[in-house]
mmCIF file of C-alpha atoms in Angstrom:
data_model
loop_
_atom_site.group_PDB
_atom_site.id
_atom_site.type_symbol
_atom_site.label_atom_id
_atom_site.label_comp_id
_atom_site.label_asym_id
_atom_site.label_seq_id
_atom_site.Cartn_x
_atom_site.Cartn_y
_atom_site.Cartn_z
ATOM 1 C CA MET V 191 66.354 -9.661 1.998
ATOM 2 C CA THR V 192 68.274 -11.004 -0.933
ATOM 3 C CA ASP V 193 66.891 -12.298 -4.101
ATOM 4 C CA HIS V 194 67.181 -15.996 -4.672
ATOM 5 C CA PRO V 195 69.126 -16.399 -7.926
ATOM 6 C CA HIS V 196 68.192 -20.104 -8.349
ATOM 7 C CA ARG V 197 64.438 -19.485 -8.141
ATOM 8 C CA GLN V 198 62.688 -19.720 -11.473
ATOM 9 C CA GLU V 199 59.443 -17.995 -12.211
ATOM 10 C CA THR V 200 56.825 -20.175 -13.759
ATOM 11 C CA VAL V 201 54.982 -18.531 -16.559
ATOM 12 C CA VAL V 202 51.564 -19.896 -17.309
ATOM 13 C CA PRO V 203 51.210 -20.114 -21.037
ATOM 14 C CA SER V 204 47.987 -18.657 -22.281
ATOM 15 C CA ARG V 205 45.659 -21.078 -23.948
ATOM 16 C CA PRO V 206 45.442 -20.597 -27.693
ATOM 17 C CA PHE V 207 42.163 -19.542 -29.254
ATOM 18 C CA THR V 208 41.051 -22.664 -31.022
ATOM 19 C CA PHE V 209 37.845 -22.914 -33.052
ATOM 20 C CA ASP V 210 36.247 -24.928 -30.254
ATOM 21 C CA ARG V 211 37.079 -22.243 -27.602
ATOM 22 C CA VAL V 212 35.818 -19.385 -29.777
ATOM 23 C CA VAL V 213 32.542 -21.205 -30.474
ATOM 24 C CA ARG V 214 32.083 -21.821 -26.694
ATOM 25 C CA LEU V 215 32.785 -18.158 -25.900
ATOM 26 C CA LEU V 216 30.245 -17.034 -28.565
ATOM 27 C CA ILE V 217 27.630 -19.472 -27.282
ATOM 28 C CA THR V 218 28.204 -18.167 -23.729
ATOM 29 C CA VAL V 219 27.906 -14.585 -24.809
ATOM 30 C CA ALA V 220 24.759 -15.348 -26.795
ATOM 31 C CA ALA V 221 23.221 -17.220 -23.858
ATOM 32 C CA ILE V 222 23.894 -14.316 -21.492
ATOM 33 C CA ALA V 223 22.444 -11.869 -24.024
ATOM 34 C CA ALA V 224 19.371 -14.093 -24.460
ATOM 35 C CA VAL V 225 18.822 -14.341 -20.688
ATOM 36 C CA LEU V 226 19.119 -10.522 -20.286
ATOM 37 C CA TRP V 227 16.709 -9.961 -23.171
ATOM 38 C CA LEU V 228 14.255 -12.504 -21.697
ATOM 39 C CA ILE V 229 14.419 -10.756 -18.309
ATOM 40 C CA GLY V 230 13.734 -7.447 -19.989
ATOM 41 C CA VAL V 231 10.758 -8.824 -21.818
ATOM 42 C CA LEU V 232 9.356 -10.659 -18.746
ATOM 43 C CA LYS V 233 10.118 -7.987 -16.173
ATOM 44 C CA SER V 234 6.466 -7.017 -15.837
ATOM 45 C CA VAL V 235 5.684 -10.616 -14.874
ATOM 46 C CA LEU V 236 8.849 -11.356 -12.878
ATOM 47 C CA LEU V 237 8.571 -8.469 -10.485
ATOM 48 C CA PRO V 238 5.119 -9.452 -9.156
ATOM 49 C CA PHE V 239 6.325 -13.077 -9.042
ATOM 50 C CA LEU V 240 9.375 -12.077 -6.947
ATOM 51 C CA VAL V 241 7.288 -9.929 -4.598
ATOM 52 C CA ALA V 242 4.795 -12.799 -4.211
ATOM 53 C CA TRP V 243 7.638 -15.213 -3.536
ATOM 54 C CA LEU V 244 9.055 -12.917 -0.876
ATOM 55 C CA ILE V 245 5.621 -12.574 0.784
ATOM 56 C CA ALA V 246 4.987 -16.295 0.649
ATOM 57 C CA TYR V 247 8.451 -16.935 2.118
ATOM 58 C CA LEU V 248 7.789 -14.562 5.028
ATOM 59 C CA LEU V 249 4.314 -16.021 5.651
ATOM 60 C CA GLU V 250 5.433 -19.659 5.557
ATOM 61 C CA PRO V 251 6.191 -19.932 9.289
ATOM 62 C CA PHE V 252 2.685 -18.641 10.056
ATOM 63 C CA VAL V 253 1.226 -21.236 7.672
ATOM 64 C CA GLN V 254 3.134 -23.993 9.442
ATOM 65 C CA TYR V 255 2.023 -22.763 12.797
ATOM 66 C CA ASN V 256 -1.629 -22.682 11.668
ATOM 67 C CA ARG V 257 -1.163 -26.074 10.193
ATOM 68 C CA ARG V 258 0.053 -27.517 13.458
ATOM 69 C CA LEU V 259 -2.630 -25.555 15.396
ATOM 70 C CA LEU V 260 -5.427 -26.870 13.223
ATOM 71 C CA GLY V 261 -3.893 -30.363 12.956
ATOM 72 C CA VAL V 262 -4.620 -30.729 9.225
ATOM 73 C CA ARG V 263 -2.548 -32.285 6.461
ATOM 74 C CA LYS V 264 -3.800 -30.187 3.591
ATOM 75 C CA ARG V 265 -2.414 -26.648 3.238
ATOM 76 C CA TRP V 266 -5.427 -24.659 1.869
ATOM 77 C CA LEU V 267 -7.089 -24.123 5.239
ATOM 78 C CA PRO V 268 -3.923 -22.850 7.049
ATOM 79 C CA ILE V 269 -3.106 -20.632 4.014
ATOM 80 C CA THR V 270 -6.586 -19.106 4.073
ATOM 81 C CA MET V 271 -6.387 -18.601 7.797
ATOM 82 C CA THR V 272 -2.954 -16.962 7.453
ATOM 83 C CA LEU V 273 -4.121 -14.577 4.698
ATOM 84 C CA PHE V 274 -7.181 -13.696 6.781
ATOM 85 C CA GLU V 275 -4.967 -13.023 9.823
ATOM 86 C CA CYS V 276 -2.711 -10.737 7.698
ATOM 87 C CA VAL V 277 -5.655 -8.732 6.401
ATOM 88 C CA LEU V 278 -7.004 -8.449 9.956
ATOM 89 C CA VAL V 279 -3.644 -7.287 11.395
ATOM 90 C CA LEU V 280 -3.053 -4.762 8.553
ATOM 91 C CA SER V 281 -6.590 -3.393 8.998
ATOM 92 C CA ALA V 282 -6.129 -3.059 12.754
ATOM 93 C CA VAL V 283 -2.734 -1.335 12.311
ATOM 94 C CA SER V 284 -4.201 1.112 9.776
ATOM 95 C CA VAL V 285 -7.175 1.892 12.068
ATOM 96 C CA PHE V 286 -4.734 2.831 14.836
ATOM 97 C CA VAL V 287 -2.004 4.461 12.690
ATOM 98 C CA VAL V 288 -4.000 6.636 10.233
ATOM 99 C CA PRO V 289 -5.628 8.836 13.055
ATOM 100 C CA SER V 290 -2.247 9.219 14.638
ATOM 101 C CA ILE V 291 -0.711 10.360 11.385
ATOM 102 C CA ILE V 292 -3.464 12.873 10.877
ATOM 103 C CA SER V 293 -2.988 14.167 14.423
ATOM 104 C CA GLU V 294 0.711 14.554 13.932
ATOM 105 C CA MET V 295 0.109 16.472 10.638
ATOM 106 C CA HIS V 296 -2.104 18.913 12.494
ATOM 107 C CA GLN V 297 0.491 19.371 15.219
ATOM 108 C CA VAL V 298 3.148 20.083 12.570
ATOM 109 C CA ALA V 299 0.852 22.517 10.931
ATOM 110 C CA ASP V 300 0.274 24.333 14.209
ATOM 111 C CA PHE V 301 4.048 24.423 14.877
ATOM 112 C CA ILE V 302 4.659 25.893 11.409
ATOM 113 C CA ARG V 303 1.915 28.468 11.834
ATOM 114 C CA HIS V 304 3.413 29.483 15.256
ATOM 115 C CA TYR V 305 6.917 29.652 13.763
ATOM 116 C CA SER V 306 5.738 31.784 10.862
ATOM 117 C CA GLU V 307 3.922 34.248 13.073
ATOM 118 C CA LYS V 308 6.118 34.633 16.129
ATOM 119 C CA GLY V 309 9.381 32.900 15.297
ATOM 120 C CA SER V 310 11.195 30.589 17.607
ATOM 121 C CA ASP V 311 14.502 30.465 19.378
ATOM 122 C CA ILE V 312 15.940 27.117 18.386
ATOM 123 C CA PRO V 313 19.338 26.563 19.934
ATOM 124 C CA PHE V 314 22.362 26.426 17.644
ATOM 125 C CA VAL V 315 20.392 27.939 14.720
ATOM 126 C CA PRO V 316 21.568 31.476 13.793
ATOM 127 C CA SER V 317 19.005 34.282 13.692
ATOM 128 C CA SER V 318 19.969 35.012 10.079
ATOM 129 C CA LEU V 319 18.738 31.516 9.058
ATOM 130 C CA HIS V 320 15.431 32.203 10.810
ATOM 131 C CA GLU V 321 15.035 35.482 8.914
ATOM 132 C CA PHE V 322 15.914 33.763 5.652
ATOM 133 C CA LEU V 323 13.377 30.960 6.246
ATOM 134 C CA ARG V 324 10.616 33.489 7.209
ATOM 135 C CA ASN V 325 11.320 35.693 4.173
ATOM 136 C CA ASN V 326 11.561 32.892 1.562
ATOM 137 C CA ILE V 327 9.147 30.212 2.647
ATOM 138 C CA ASP V 328 5.350 30.517 2.708
ATOM 139 C CA PHE V 329 4.620 28.832 6.011
ATOM 140 C CA GLU V 330 0.949 29.747 5.856
ATOM 141 C CA ARG V 331 0.465 27.741 2.667
ATOM 142 C CA ILE V 332 2.332 24.777 4.096
ATOM 143 C CA SER V 333 0.222 24.916 7.261
ATOM 144 C CA ARG V 334 -3.016 25.149 5.249
ATOM 145 C CA SER V 335 -2.083 22.185 3.119
ATOM 146 C CA LEU V 336 -1.182 20.047 6.140
ATOM 147 C CA THR V 337 -4.388 20.833 8.036
ATOM 148 C CA ARG V 338 -6.462 20.309 4.840
ATOM 149 C CA GLN V 339 -5.307 16.679 4.721
ATOM 150 C CA ASP V 340 -8.095 14.882 6.436
ATOM 151 C CA ILE V 341 -9.732 11.561 5.643
ATOM 152 C CA GLN V 342 -12.332 13.023 3.250
ATOM 153 C CA THR V 343 -9.649 14.823 1.243
ATOM 154 C CA ILE V 344 -7.543 11.683 1.061
ATOM 155 C CA PHE V 345 -10.470 9.575 -0.106
ATOM 156 C CA ASP V 346 -11.421 12.274 -2.683
ATOM 157 C CA THR V 347 -7.918 12.285 -4.012
ATOM 158 C CA VAL V 348 -7.806 8.518 -4.146
ATOM 159 C CA GLY V 349 -11.139 8.447 -5.903
ATOM 160 C CA SER V 350 -9.996 10.993 -8.560
ATOM 161 C CA PHE V 351 -6.866 8.890 -9.188
ATOM 162 C CA ILE V 352 -8.870 5.732 -9.553
ATOM 163 C CA SER V 353 -11.426 7.299 -11.886
ATOM 164 C CA GLY V 354 -8.819 8.948 -14.082
ATOM 165 C CA GLY V 355 -5.800 6.746 -13.862
ATOM 166 C CA TYR V 356 -4.962 3.771 -16.032
ATOM 167 C CA ASP V 357 -1.824 3.240 -13.988
ATOM 168 C CA ILE V 358 -3.749 2.853 -10.754
ATOM 169 C CA VAL V 359 -6.033 0.256 -12.329
ATOM 170 C CA MET V 360 -2.983 -1.631 -13.644
ATOM 171 C CA GLY V 361 -1.345 -1.338 -10.233
ATOM 172 C CA ILE V 362 -4.381 -2.835 -8.567
ATOM 173 C CA PHE V 363 -4.371 -5.590 -11.194
ATOM 174 C CA ASN V 364 -0.673 -6.248 -10.476
ATOM 175 C CA TRP V 365 -1.343 -6.539 -6.751
ATOM 176 C CA LEU V 366 -4.155 -8.999 -7.500
ATOM 177 C CA ILE V 367 -1.683 -10.975 -9.575
ATOM 178 C CA VAL V 368 0.768 -10.869 -6.710
ATOM 179 C CA LEU V 369 -1.940 -12.180 -4.331
ATOM 180 C CA LEU V 370 -2.733 -14.949 -6.761
ATOM 181 C CA TYR V 371 0.995 -15.827 -7.025
ATOM 182 C CA VAL V 372 1.243 -15.826 -3.208
ATOM 183 C CA VAL V 373 -1.591 -18.367 -2.915
ATOM 184 C CA PHE V 374 -0.142 -20.631 -5.611
ATOM 185 C CA ILE V 375 3.401 -20.435 -4.226
ATOM 186 C CA MET V 376 2.146 -21.163 -0.692
ATOM 187 C CA LEU V 377 0.146 -24.145 -1.923
#
């Protein structure tokens, strides 16, 4: 390909920095800095608000369904019904999932105990790695800690955290704030 000798390149002249342009740039930088500072100050309030907004957004189709199902114009009854349904579903899921998790933890503990006592022939894992694991990891302690994790231990641990933890109390307070935000956003 040949260069076109008659073709001229257009050079865009840069705009000069006038007093007006400099003031606009400074105001823009100050506004961005003020917004970032405000977000930093309000982050403890904005995060629960954003979580509540997301929850309300996800629950809105259920509120609309309950509204059509009940045939009401006001939103407070469908919102109450939707929140009650969510609590009911989460409770039912936890009733079925928590025992399964505990059962799986006991099975893993039994496997670890069996592996530490007798070893295992796992395909594609060299025997030197098995020896290294048995020599450097206390499988008995891991197995004991997994089998010790029953409901009473979990409740005792949660109770000790609640009684001694300011962070837990503030976390619960934040979730209550989130719940309050959810209700107001959905209304």
